[in-house]
Amino acid sequence: MTSENSPLLHYRLFSVSDGALGPADSALCGTETITAGPAPRKLSTFFGVVVPTVLSMFSIVLFMRIGFVVGHAGLLQSLLMLFVAYAIIWLTVLSVCAISTNGAVQGGGAYFMISRTLGPEFGGSIGLMFYLANVCACGVYVLGLVEAVLDIFGKDTSGISDPLRALPQGYGYNFLYASVVLLLCLSVCLVGASIYSQASFFIFIVVLLVLLSILLSFVAVGPLHVTIRHGDNTTIIGEYTGINSTTLHNNLHGMYRLFIPLTSYSVILNHVTLSRFLSSADYSLDYTTGNLMNFATVFAVMFNGCTGIMAGCNMSGELKQPSRAIPIGTIIAVIITFFVYLILFLMTSLTCNRTLLKEDYGFFRSINIWSPFVLIGVYATSLSASMSTLIGASRILHALAKDDLFGILLSPAKLVSKGGNPWGAVVYTWFLVQLVLLAGKLNTIAGIVTVFYLMAYAAIDLACLALEWASAPNFRPTFRLFSWHSCLLGILSCLVMMFLINPAYASGSIVLLLLLLGSIHFRSSSSGWGYISQALIFHQVRKYLLLLDVRKEHVKFWRPQILLMVSNPRTSCQLIKFINDLKKGGLFIMGHVETGDLDALPSDPVQIHYSFWLSLVDKLNVKAFVDLTLCPSVRHGTQQLLRITGLGGMKPNMLVLGFYDDATPDDFFLQDPAFAPGLAPQDDPFGVDATSLQAHFPPVRGPETPHLLSAKEYVAMICDALKMHKNIVLARGFPSLARPENAGSGTYIDVWPLDLLRPQASAYVDVCSLFLLQMACILNMAASWRRCRLRVFLCVESRGSGGNGGNSWIAAEAKFRELLCKLRISAAIRVVAWNSVAALRGQNGVTQGLSREPISTEYLTAANRVVVEEGGTDSAVRFFYLPRPPADASLHERYLEELEALTEGLGPTLLIHGLTPVTCTEL
C-alpha cells in the first residue's frame, strides 16, 4: 500500500487556509490538484504569530479605554478584571496550543479547529458565531477610530472657534465617517490581504514607539490641568498630578456598585438630580453613551482588548513550523500584552485623577510629550485592526460557504477572483459591518463582541476537552501543558462571564447556537472531517458495557434482545419494523448470512455490504444494529451470529426467523415511496441512495426459504437456538401486516397461551406461556400499538355432567384473571370450548404428545378453524405457543407441516417458545 493512500497517514487536522485544500492534504484525501507546488512557508514565530497577535490584542482599547476602565472601576477592580480576563484567555490559549500541535494546521483559525474536531453541526454553528463576532469587532474598531478622530477634529458645539475642529458631529455624521473608513478597508481587502500583512510589522514598530512615549511621559511630564469639553457645552477640568501616592489612593476603588439591577436605573434618574448623581461615589456614568456603568459593563469593554489570540492561528498556513510557532508565539504575545496593560493600569492610577480618567478617555494625548504621537498610534492600530478583522471575517465566511453548511444563504461568499481573493465574502462581510455601524457608539456593541468571542473560546475549550475525554489514539499534541481540568475550567469561566457581562446577550447567543445546530443537523450535512461525538460515544459505551455485568441480571429488569435473521430485506421490511416495535428499548440486531467459502474468494464480500444494510436501517427508521457473516451454510452462519453477536451484557437472548414455506412474498421496495429511485432529498448522506439499494438487493422472483436451506436444516436451527438457551420466535404472514395506526382502534393483539398441538402436555402457567404474555404485553406498550387491546383465549374442555362444565369454565377464567392481575397485565379473557376439537385429537393425547406421534389433519384443521372464528377479522397479530421440535430429525418435516397447517390463513402470527423466566410479581 502506498503512503499516499494509506488511511494511517491521514494525520492532518483538516484545516486549510482560505478554505482550499493544500497539496499535501489533496494527496492524503485521494484528490488531485493542479498547482505549481506548495506555497513557501516564510514566516517565523515572531513575524507570523507574535506581531499579528499583539496588534490584534491591543487595538483601540489600548489607547482609548485605559482611562475608561481605571476611571470607573478603580485600580483594584481593574487589576481584578485584568487577571480574570487573562485567566480566561490563558485557559483558551492552552486549548488552542494543544489542538494546533495535534498535526499540521494550514490556517483558518478557530472555525477550522472547531469544525474539524466537533463535526459540521457544532463547528458550523460556532464558526458562524465566530464570524459574527469578527464582524461586530470590525464595527467596534471602526467606531473607535471615528471616535478618536472626532475627539480631535470634531466641531466644538460650545461655539468656540477652532479651525482644527471642523468636522460636524452627530449620529448621522458619525455613521457617515464610519462608512467612509469602512469603505477604505473594503477597497484594501478587495485588492488583497498582502497590503496589510506587509505593513503589520511597520505598524507594530509604530505602536511600540507610541507605548514608549506614553511610559516616558508618565515620568517626564510634570503636573498639569487638562480642560475637557463635551458636546453639551460643559467644561470639566481634569488633573494630571504626576506620580503621586494620594492620587493612587483616590483611584484604588470603583465609583459604582459592583452590580446594579437594571430596574433601578429609572428609579435613580427619577429621584436623584444629575449633579448629585454625577458626584455620587456609588454610581458612574459613561459620557459617550449616557449609560450607567457597573463591573460587568466595564469588564465587557476591557475584555474586548484581550481578544485577538487567534491571529497567529490564522497565519499558520504561512508559518515555517506552525506546530512550534503557534504555542510559543501566542504565549509570548499574551505575556507581552498582559504586562503592558498591567503597567499602564498602575501608571495611570499613580498620575491621573478620577475626573480626567472618567471624562476624557483619550487622555494619553493630553499628557504625552508630543500629543500627535498618540494620535498616530490610535489611528494606526484602529485601522489595522479594522482591516484585519474584515479580512479575517471574510475568510471565515468563505470557508463556511465552501463547506456548504448553510446552503444558498452563503452562496455569494463562494465567489473568488482570478487571484483567489474571495471578493464575494468580502462584500458580504462589508455589508454586515455596515449594519453594525448603525449602533453608533463603541460601548454599545462591545458587549455583543465580548459575548460572541467568549462563546467561541468556550467552543475551543470544549473541542480540546472532547478530544481529551475521547482518549482517541491519534490525539497526541506535542504541547502537553493542559489537562481536561483546564479545558473544563475554561468552558465554565467563559459561560459565567458571558452571563455576568450581559445576561440578555448571553441567552440570545445560546438560543442562536441551538437554532444553528438544529438547522445544520436537519440539513443532514455529512463530511469527511470525522465526528468527535462518535469517539466520545465509543468511549462512554465501552465504559458502561464493562459495568453491565451479566451476573447481576434480574428477571425484574429483563428486556428482549433480538437477533432477526433476514434473507432479503425486500420481503422482510414489515417484519423488521414490527420487531423494532417489539424490542422495548432492548437490543435489536439484523443478521444476514452470505453463503460461501472465504478460502475460495479473493476478499471478504461481506465488508462492502455493510453500508447498504446500514442505509436500509436509516430508510426504515428503525433502531437496529447490523451483523453480517460469511459461512458455507445458513445454519452454521446463524450459529456464529448467536454466539458472537453483541458485546458483554448486550447479547441476543432471542432468535427470530421467518416462517419456512413456499409462499412468494411481496416486494416491499416496490410499495414504499422511500425506496423509489430518483428521490435526491431522501438519499443517504453516506453515499447510498435509493437506486443503489434497489440494485444491491436482488428482486423477488419466487419462494426464498426452500432455495436457501432444507426443512431439516430450518428445524435444526430452531434446535440450535434452544440448545444455546435462546428464546425462539417464528414469524409468519407479516407481509400482510396492517400497521395499527392504519387499522383503527378496534383491533386486537391475540394470545393463545396453550400449546394447541398438544394441549394435554402443557399448562397456562408454564415458562413458555408466561413468556407469550410478556411479549404481547411489551408489544401493547409500544407507542404505535397502544390503541390495540390485548385479548387472551383460554381453551377449556368441560368434563363430567350435571352442569359442572360451566363451573370449570368459570373457575379457569377466574384463576387466569387472578394471574393477569398479579402480572399487572390488562387484557380481555375469552373462554373457548375445546371439546369438539379435542375429540379429534384422540383419547391418548398425553401419550401421543410425549411420543411425538403425528397429529391428524382433521385436528389441525379444526383447531385452525376455531382460531379463525374466535379471532375474527379484527385481530392485528396473534401470539402462539411454539412446542419444542422433536428430538428425532426424521420428524422435523412433519413438525413443520403441523405448524403450517395450524397457522394457515391466520395473517401475522408469532410462534414463540420461551425458555427464560421473564415475569415477576414482586416489587
Coordinates of N, CA and C in Angstrom, one line a residue, residues 244-410:
N244 N 2.0 60.2 42.2 CA 1.6 60.7 43.5 C 0.8 59.7 44.3
S245 N 1.2 59.5 45.5 CA 0.6 58.4 46.3 C -0.9 58.8 46.7
T246 N -1.2 60.1 46.8 CA -2.5 60.5 47.1 C -3.4 60.2 45.9
T247 N -2.9 60.4 44.7 CA -3.7 60.1 43.5 C -4.0 58.6 43.4
L248 N -2.9 57.8 43.8 CA -3.1 56.4 43.8 C -4.2 56.0 44.8
H249 N -4.2 56.6 46.0 CA -5.1 56.2 47.0 C -6.6 56.5 46.5
N250 N -6.7 57.7 45.9 CA -8.1 58.1 45.4 C -8.6 57.2 44.2
N251 N -7.6 56.6 43.6 CA -8.0 55.8 42.4 C -8.1 54.3 42.7
L252 N -8.0 53.9 44.0 CA -8.0 52.5 44.3 C -9.3 51.8 44.1
H253 N -10.4 52.5 44.5 CA -11.7 51.9 44.5 C -12.6 52.4 43.4
G254 N -13.6 51.5 43.0 CA -14.5 51.9 42.0 C -15.5 52.9 42.4
M255 N -16.1 53.6 41.4 CA -17.1 54.6 41.6 C -18.5 54.1 41.3
Y256 N -18.7 52.9 41.4 CA -20.0 52.3 41.2 C -20.2 51.1 42.1
R257 N -21.4 50.7 42.2 CA -21.7 49.4 42.9 C -21.3 48.3 41.9
L258 N -20.8 47.2 42.4 CA -20.4 46.1 41.6 C -21.4 45.7 40.5
F259 N -22.7 45.6 41.0 CA -23.7 45.2 40.1 C -25.0 46.0 40.4
I260 N -25.5 46.6 39.4 CA -26.7 47.5 39.6 C -27.9 46.8 38.8
P261 N -28.9 46.5 39.5 CA -30.1 45.9 38.8 C -30.6 46.9 37.7
L262 N -30.9 46.4 36.6 CA -31.4 47.2 35.5 C -32.7 48.0 35.9
T263 N -33.5 47.4 36.7 CA -34.8 48.0 37.1 C -34.6 49.2 38.0
S264 N -33.4 49.4 38.6 CA -33.1 50.5 39.5 C -32.6 51.8 38.7
Y265 N -32.3 51.6 37.4 CA -31.7 52.7 36.7 C -32.8 53.9 36.6
S266 N -34.0 53.6 36.2 CA -35.0 54.6 36.1 C -35.3 55.3 37.4
V267 N -35.3 54.4 38.5 CA -35.6 55.0 39.8 C -34.5 56.0 40.2
I268 N -33.3 55.7 39.9 CA -32.2 56.6 40.3 C -32.3 57.9 39.5
L269 N -32.6 57.8 38.2 CA -32.6 59.0 37.4 C -33.9 59.8 37.7
N270 N -34.9 59.2 38.3 CA -36.1 59.9 38.6 C -36.1 60.6 40.0
H271 N -35.2 60.1 40.8 CA -35.2 60.6 42.2 C -33.9 61.3 42.6
V272 N -32.9 61.3 41.8 CA -31.7 61.9 42.1 C -31.3 62.9 41.0
T273 N -31.0 64.1 41.4 CA -30.6 65.1 40.4 C -29.4 64.7 39.7
L274 N -29.2 65.2 38.5 CA -28.0 64.8 37.7 C -26.7 65.3 38.4
S275 N -26.7 66.4 39.0 CA -25.5 66.9 39.7 C -25.1 66.0 40.9
R276 N -26.1 65.6 41.7 CA -25.9 64.7 42.8 C -25.5 63.3 42.3
F277 N -26.1 62.9 41.2 CA -25.8 61.6 40.6 C -24.4 61.5 40.1
L278 N -23.9 62.6 39.4 CA -22.5 62.5 38.9 C -21.5 62.6 40.0
S279 N -21.9 63.2 41.1 CA -20.9 63.4 42.2 C -21.0 62.2 43.2
S280 N -21.9 61.3 43.0 CA -22.1 60.2 43.9 C -20.9 59.2 43.8
A281 N -20.6 58.6 44.9 CA -19.5 57.6 44.9 C -20.0 56.3 44.6
D282 N -21.4 56.2 44.5 CA -22.0 54.8 44.3 C -22.2 54.5 42.8
Y283 N -22.3 55.5 41.9 CA -22.7 55.3 40.5 C -21.7 56.0 39.6
S284 N -21.6 55.6 38.4 CA -20.7 56.1 37.4 C -21.4 56.1 36.1
L285 N -21.1 57.2 35.3 CA -21.8 57.4 34.0 C -20.8 57.4 32.9
D286 N -21.1 56.7 31.8 CA -20.3 56.8 30.6 C -20.7 58.0 29.8
Y287 N -19.8 59.0 29.6 CA -20.2 60.2 28.9 C -20.5 60.0 27.4
T288 N -20.0 58.9 26.8 CA -20.2 58.7 25.4 C -21.6 58.1 25.1
T289 N -22.1 57.4 26.0 CA -23.4 56.7 25.8 C -24.5 57.2 26.8
G290 N -24.1 57.8 27.9 CA -25.1 58.2 28.9 C -25.6 57.0 29.8
N291 N -24.9 55.9 29.7 CA -25.4 54.7 30.4 C -24.6 54.6 31.7
L292 N -25.4 54.0 32.7 CA -24.7 53.7 34.0 C -23.7 52.6 33.8
M293 N -22.6 52.7 34.5 CA -21.6 51.7 34.5 C -21.6 50.8 35.7
N294 N -21.3 49.5 35.5 CA -21.1 48.6 36.6 C -19.9 47.7 36.3
F295 N -19.6 46.7 37.1 CA -18.5 45.9 36.9 C -18.6 45.1 35.6
A296 N -19.8 44.6 35.3 CA -20.0 43.8 34.0 C -19.8 44.7 32.8
T297 N -20.3 45.9 32.8 CA -20.2 46.7 31.5 C -18.8 47.2 31.3
V298 N -18.1 47.5 32.4 CA -16.7 47.9 32.2 C -15.8 46.7 31.8
F299 N -16.1 45.6 32.4 CA -15.3 44.4 32.0 C -15.5 44.0 30.6
A300 N -16.8 44.2 30.1 CA -17.0 43.9 28.7 C -16.1 44.7 27.7
V301 N -16.0 46.0 28.1 CA -15.2 46.9 27.2 C -13.7 46.5 27.4
M302 N -13.3 46.2 28.6 CA -11.9 45.9 28.9 C -11.5 44.5 28.2
F303 N -12.4 43.5 28.3 CA -12.1 42.2 27.8 C -12.0 42.3 26.3
N304 N -12.6 43.2 25.6 CA -12.5 43.3 24.2 C -11.1 43.6 23.8
G305 N -10.3 44.2 24.6 CA -8.9 44.5 24.4 C -8.0 43.3 24.5
C306 N -8.6 42.2 25.1 CA -7.8 41.0 25.3 C -8.1 39.9 24.3
T307 N -9.0 40.2 23.4 CA -9.3 39.2 22.3 C -8.2 39.3 21.2
G308 N -8.3 38.5 20.3 CA -7.4 38.5 19.2 C -6.3 37.4 19.3
I309 N -6.5 36.5 20.2 CA -5.4 35.4 20.3 C -5.4 34.5 19.2
M310 N -6.4 34.5 18.3 CA -6.5 33.6 17.1 C -5.7 34.1 15.9
A311 N -5.1 35.3 16.0 CA -4.4 35.9 14.9 C -3.3 35.0 14.4
G312 N -2.5 34.5 15.4 CA -1.4 33.6 15.0 C -1.9 32.3 14.4
C313 N -3.0 31.8 14.9 CA -3.5 30.6 14.3 C -3.9 30.8 12.8
N314 N -4.5 32.0 12.6 CA -4.9 32.3 11.2 C -3.7 32.4 10.2
M315 N -2.5 32.6 10.8 CA -1.3 32.7 9.9 C -0.6 31.4 9.8
S316 N -1.2 30.3 10.3 CA -0.5 29.0 10.4 C -0.1 28.5 9.1
G317 N -0.9 28.8 8.0 CA -0.5 28.3 6.7 C 0.8 28.9 6.1
E318 N 1.2 30.1 6.7 CA 2.4 30.7 6.2 C 3.6 30.5 7.2
L319 N 3.4 29.8 8.2 CA 4.5 29.6 9.2 C 5.4 28.5 8.8
K320 N 6.7 28.7 9.1 CA 7.7 27.7 8.8 C 7.5 26.4 9.6
Q321 N 7.2 26.6 10.9 CA 6.9 25.5 11.8 C 5.7 25.8 12.6
P322 N 4.5 25.6 12.1 CA 3.3 26.0 12.8 C 3.1 25.3 14.1
S323 N 3.4 24.1 14.2 CA 3.2 23.3 15.5 C 4.1 23.9 16.6
R324 N 5.2 24.5 16.2 CA 6.1 25.1 17.2 C 5.8 26.6 17.4
A325 N 5.5 27.3 16.3 CA 5.3 28.7 16.3 C 4.0 29.1 17.0
I326 N 2.9 28.4 16.8 CA 1.6 28.8 17.4 C 1.7 28.8 18.9
P327 N 2.1 27.7 19.6 CA 2.1 27.8 21.0 C 3.1 28.8 21.6
I328 N 4.3 28.8 21.1 CA 5.3 29.7 21.6 C 4.9 31.2 21.3
G329 N 4.6 31.5 20.0 CA 4.3 32.8 19.7 C 3.0 33.4 20.4
T330 N 2.0 32.6 20.5 CA 0.8 33.0 21.2 C 1.0 33.3 22.6
I331 N 1.8 32.4 23.3 CA 2.0 32.6 24.7 C 2.9 33.9 24.9
I332 N 3.9 34.1 24.1 CA 4.7 35.3 24.2 C 3.8 36.5 24.0
A333 N 3.0 36.5 23.0 CA 2.1 37.7 22.8 C 1.2 37.9 23.9
V334 N 0.6 36.9 24.5 CA -0.2 37.1 25.7 C 0.5 37.7 26.9
I335 N 1.7 37.2 27.1 CA 2.6 37.7 28.2 C 2.9 39.2 28.0
I336 N 3.3 39.5 26.7 CA 3.6 40.9 26.4 C 2.5 41.8 26.7
T337 N 1.3 41.5 26.1 CA 0.1 42.4 26.3 C -0.3 42.5 27.8
F338 N -0.2 41.4 28.5 CA -0.6 41.4 29.9 C 0.3 42.4 30.7
F339 N 1.6 42.3 30.5 CA 2.4 43.3 31.3 C 2.3 44.7 30.8
V340 N 2.0 44.9 29.5 CA 1.7 46.3 29.0 C 0.5 46.8 29.7
Y341 N -0.6 46.1 29.7 CA -1.8 46.5 30.4 C -1.6 46.7 31.9
L342 N -0.9 45.8 32.5 CA -0.6 46.0 33.9 C 0.2 47.2 34.2
I343 N 1.2 47.5 33.5 CA 2.0 48.7 33.7 C 1.2 50.0 33.5
L344 N 0.4 50.0 32.4 CA -0.5 51.2 32.1 C -1.5 51.4 33.2
F345 N -2.1 50.3 33.7 CA -3.1 50.5 34.8 C -2.4 51.1 36.0
L346 N -1.2 50.6 36.4 CA -0.5 51.1 37.6 C -0.1 52.6 37.4
M347 N 0.5 52.9 36.2 CA 1.0 54.3 36.0 C -0.2 55.3 35.9
T348 N -1.3 54.8 35.3 CA -2.4 55.7 35.2 C -3.0 56.0 36.5
S349 N -3.1 55.0 37.4 CA -3.6 55.2 38.7 C -2.7 56.1 39.6
L350 N -1.5 56.1 39.3 CA -0.5 56.9 40.1 C -0.5 58.4 39.6
T351 N -0.9 58.7 38.4 CA -0.6 60.0 37.9 C -1.9 60.8 37.5
C352 N -3.0 60.2 37.3 CA -4.2 60.9 36.8 C -5.4 60.8 37.8
N353 N -6.0 62.0 38.0 CA -7.1 61.9 39.0 C -8.4 61.4 38.3
R354 N -9.4 61.1 39.1 CA -10.6 60.3 38.6 C -11.3 61.1 37.6
T355 N -11.4 62.4 37.7 CA -12.1 63.3 36.7 C -11.5 63.2 35.4
L356 N -10.2 63.2 35.3 CA -9.5 63.2 34.0 C -9.8 61.8 33.3
L357 N -9.8 60.7 34.1 CA -9.9 59.4 33.6 C -11.4 59.1 33.1
K358 N -12.3 59.7 33.9 CA -13.7 59.4 33.5 C -14.3 60.3 32.4
E359 N -13.7 61.5 32.3 CA -14.3 62.4 31.4 C -13.5 62.6 30.1
D360 N -12.3 62.0 30.0 CA -11.5 62.1 28.8 C -10.8 60.7 28.6
Y361 N -11.5 59.9 27.8 CA -10.9 58.5 27.5 C -9.6 58.6 26.7
G362 N -9.4 59.7 26.0 CA -8.2 59.8 25.2 C -7.2 60.7 25.9
F363 N -7.1 60.6 27.2 CA -6.2 61.5 28.0 C -4.7 61.3 27.7
F364 N -4.3 60.1 27.1 CA -2.9 59.9 26.8 C -2.4 61.0 25.9
R365 N -3.2 61.5 25.0 CA -2.8 62.6 24.1 C -2.5 63.8 24.9
S366 N -3.3 64.1 25.9 CA -3.2 65.4 26.6 C -1.9 65.4 27.5
I367 N -1.5 64.2 27.9 CA -0.3 64.2 28.9 C 0.9 63.7 28.2
N368 N 0.9 63.5 26.8 CA 2.1 63.0 26.2 C 3.0 64.1 25.8
I369 N 4.3 63.7 25.8 CA 5.3 64.7 25.5 C 5.1 65.3 24.1
W370 N 4.5 64.5 23.2 CA 4.1 65.1 21.9 C 2.8 64.4 21.5
S371 N 1.7 65.2 21.7 CA 0.4 64.6 21.5 C 0.1 64.0 20.2
P372 N 0.6 64.5 19.0 CA 0.3 63.8 17.8 C 0.8 62.3 17.8
F373 N 1.8 62.0 18.6 CA 2.3 60.7 18.6 C 1.2 59.7 19.0
V374 N 0.4 60.0 20.0 CA -0.7 59.1 20.4 C -1.7 59.0 19.4
L375 N -2.0 60.1 18.7 CA -3.0 60.0 17.6 C -2.5 59.1 16.5
I376 N -1.3 59.1 16.2 CA -0.7 58.2 15.2 C -0.9 56.7 15.6
G377 N -0.7 56.4 16.9 CA -0.8 55.1 17.4 C -2.3 54.7 17.4
V378 N -3.2 55.6 17.8 CA -4.6 55.3 17.8 C -5.1 55.0 16.4
Y379 N -4.8 55.9 15.5 CA -5.3 55.7 14.1 C -4.7 54.4 13.4
A380 N -3.4 54.2 13.7 CA -2.7 53.0 13.1 C -3.3 51.7 13.6
T381 N -3.5 51.6 14.9 CA -4.0 50.3 15.5 C -5.4 50.1 15.1
S382 N -6.2 51.2 15.1 CA -7.6 51.1 14.8 C -7.8 50.7 13.3
L383 N -7.1 51.3 12.4 CA -7.2 51.0 11.0 C -6.7 49.6 10.7
S384 N -5.6 49.2 11.3 CA -5.1 47.9 11.0 C -6.0 46.8 11.6
A385 N -6.6 47.1 12.8 CA -7.5 46.1 13.4 C -8.8 46.0 12.6
S386 N -9.2 47.1 12.1 CA -10.5 47.1 11.2 C -10.2 46.3 10.0
M387 N -9.1 46.5 9.3 CA -8.8 45.7 8.1 C -8.6 44.2 8.4
S388 N -7.9 44.0 9.5 CA -7.6 42.6 9.8 C -8.8 41.8 10.1
T389 N -9.7 42.4 10.9 CA -11.0 41.7 11.2 C -11.9 41.6 10.0
L390 N -11.9 42.6 9.1 CA -12.7 42.5 7.9 C -12.2 41.3 7.0
I391 N -10.8 41.3 6.9 CA -10.2 40.2 6.1 C -10.4 38.9 6.7
G392 N -10.2 38.8 8.0 CA -10.3 37.5 8.7 C -11.8 37.0 8.7
A393 N -12.7 37.9 8.9 CA -14.1 37.5 8.9 C -14.5 37.0 7.5
S394 N -14.0 37.7 6.5 CA -14.4 37.3 5.1 C -13.8 35.9 4.8
R395 N -12.6 35.6 5.3 CA -12.0 34.3 5.1 C -12.8 33.2 5.9
I396 N -13.3 33.5 7.1 CA -14.1 32.6 7.8 C -15.4 32.3 7.0
L397 N -16.0 33.4 6.5 CA -17.3 33.3 5.8 C -17.1 32.4 4.5
H398 N -16.0 32.7 3.8 CA -15.7 31.9 2.6 C -15.5 30.5 2.9
A399 N -14.8 30.1 4.0 CA -14.7 28.7 4.4 C -16.0 28.1 4.7
L400 N -16.9 28.8 5.4 CA -18.2 28.4 5.7 C -19.0 28.1 4.5
A401 N -18.9 29.0 3.5 CA -19.6 28.9 2.3 C -19.1 27.7 1.5
K402 N -17.8 27.5 1.4 CA -17.3 26.3 0.7 C -17.6 25.0 1.3
D403 N -17.8 25.0 2.7 CA -18.2 23.8 3.3 C -19.7 23.5 3.1
D404 N -20.4 24.5 2.6 CA -21.8 24.3 2.2 C -22.7 23.9 3.4
L405 N -22.5 24.5 4.5 CA -23.3 24.1 5.7 C -24.6 24.9 5.8
F406 N -24.7 26.0 5.1 CA -25.9 26.9 5.2 C -26.6 27.1 3.8
G407 N -26.2 26.3 2.8 CA -26.8 26.3 1.5 C -26.8 27.6 0.8
I408 N -27.9 28.0 0.2 CA -27.9 29.1 -0.7 C -27.7 30.4 0.0
L409 N -27.9 30.4 1.3 CA -27.8 31.7 2.1 C -26.4 32.3 2.0
L410 N -25.4 31.4 2.0 CA -24.0 31.9 1.9 C -23.4 31.7 0.5

